[in-house]
CSV table of C-alpha atoms in Angstrom, one decimal:
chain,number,residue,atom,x,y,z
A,1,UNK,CA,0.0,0.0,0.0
A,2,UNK,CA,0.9,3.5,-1.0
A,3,UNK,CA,0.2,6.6,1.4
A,4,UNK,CA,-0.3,9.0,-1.1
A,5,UNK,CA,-2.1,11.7,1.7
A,6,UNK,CA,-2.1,12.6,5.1
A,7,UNK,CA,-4.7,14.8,6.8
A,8,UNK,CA,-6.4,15.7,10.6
A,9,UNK,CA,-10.3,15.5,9.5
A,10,UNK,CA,-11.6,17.2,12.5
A,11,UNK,CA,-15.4,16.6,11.5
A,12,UNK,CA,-16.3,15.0,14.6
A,13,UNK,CA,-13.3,15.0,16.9
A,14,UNK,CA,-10.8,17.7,17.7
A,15,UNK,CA,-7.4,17.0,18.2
A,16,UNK,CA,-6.2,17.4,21.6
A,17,UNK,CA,-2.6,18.1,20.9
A,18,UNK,CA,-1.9,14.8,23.1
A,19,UNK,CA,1.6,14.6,21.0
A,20,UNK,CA,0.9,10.4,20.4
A,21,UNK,CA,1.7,11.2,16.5
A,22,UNK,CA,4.6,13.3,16.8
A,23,UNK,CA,6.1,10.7,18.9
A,24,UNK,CA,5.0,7.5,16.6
A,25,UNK,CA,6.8,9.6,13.5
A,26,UNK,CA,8.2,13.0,14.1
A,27,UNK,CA,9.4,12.9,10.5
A,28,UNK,CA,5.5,13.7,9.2
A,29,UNK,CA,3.8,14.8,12.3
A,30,UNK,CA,4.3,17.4,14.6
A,31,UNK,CA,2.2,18.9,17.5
A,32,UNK,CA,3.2,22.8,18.1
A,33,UNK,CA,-0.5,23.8,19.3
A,34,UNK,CA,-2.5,21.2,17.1
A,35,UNK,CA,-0.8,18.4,15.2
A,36,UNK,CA,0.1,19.3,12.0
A,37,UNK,CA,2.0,17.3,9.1
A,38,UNK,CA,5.3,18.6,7.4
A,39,UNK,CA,5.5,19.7,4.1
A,40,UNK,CA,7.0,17.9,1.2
A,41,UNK,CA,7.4,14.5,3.3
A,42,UNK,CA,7.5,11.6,1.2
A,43,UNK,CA,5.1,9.6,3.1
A,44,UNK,CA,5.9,6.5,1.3
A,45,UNK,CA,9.2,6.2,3.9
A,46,UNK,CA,7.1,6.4,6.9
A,47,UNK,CA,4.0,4.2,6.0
A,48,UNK,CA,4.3,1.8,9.0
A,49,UNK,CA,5.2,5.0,11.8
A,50,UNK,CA,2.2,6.6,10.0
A,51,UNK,CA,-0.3,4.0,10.6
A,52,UNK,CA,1.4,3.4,14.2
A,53,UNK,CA,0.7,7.2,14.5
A,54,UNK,CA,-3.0,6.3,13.0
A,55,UNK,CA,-3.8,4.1,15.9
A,56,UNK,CA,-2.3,5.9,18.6
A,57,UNK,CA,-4.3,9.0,17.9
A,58,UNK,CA,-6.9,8.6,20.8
A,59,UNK,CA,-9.7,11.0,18.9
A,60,UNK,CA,-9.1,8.8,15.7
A,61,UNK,CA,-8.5,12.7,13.6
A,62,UNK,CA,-5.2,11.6,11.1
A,63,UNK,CA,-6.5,10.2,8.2
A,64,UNK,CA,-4.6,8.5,4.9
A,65,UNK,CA,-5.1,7.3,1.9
């Protein structure tokens, strides 16, 4: 499988800057006040921190495909 996007779909939770992503991969995520992901990240290289980071998020916001 090919990550091709990441995203924070806040449509029914809110992140609660918790830092579980930033953690799991600091090379995609990062939580200054709300988690974020860094630009130009090939996310291809992270795919298995990225779904670690996925199900660690404890109001289920990242999303992939």
């Amino acid at each position: 499988m090919a990550i091709k996007r990441v995203w924070l779909d806040e449509s029914e939770n809110e992140c609660i800057s918790c830092g579980a992503c930033e953690t799991a991969c600091p090379q995609v995520f990062e939580v200054p006040d709300k988690m974020v992901i860094k630009a130009g990240v090939d996310f291809n290289q992270y795919e298995a921190e990225i779904l670690d980071a996925v199900d660690g998020c404890p109001t289920e916001v990242i999303k992939y495909e």
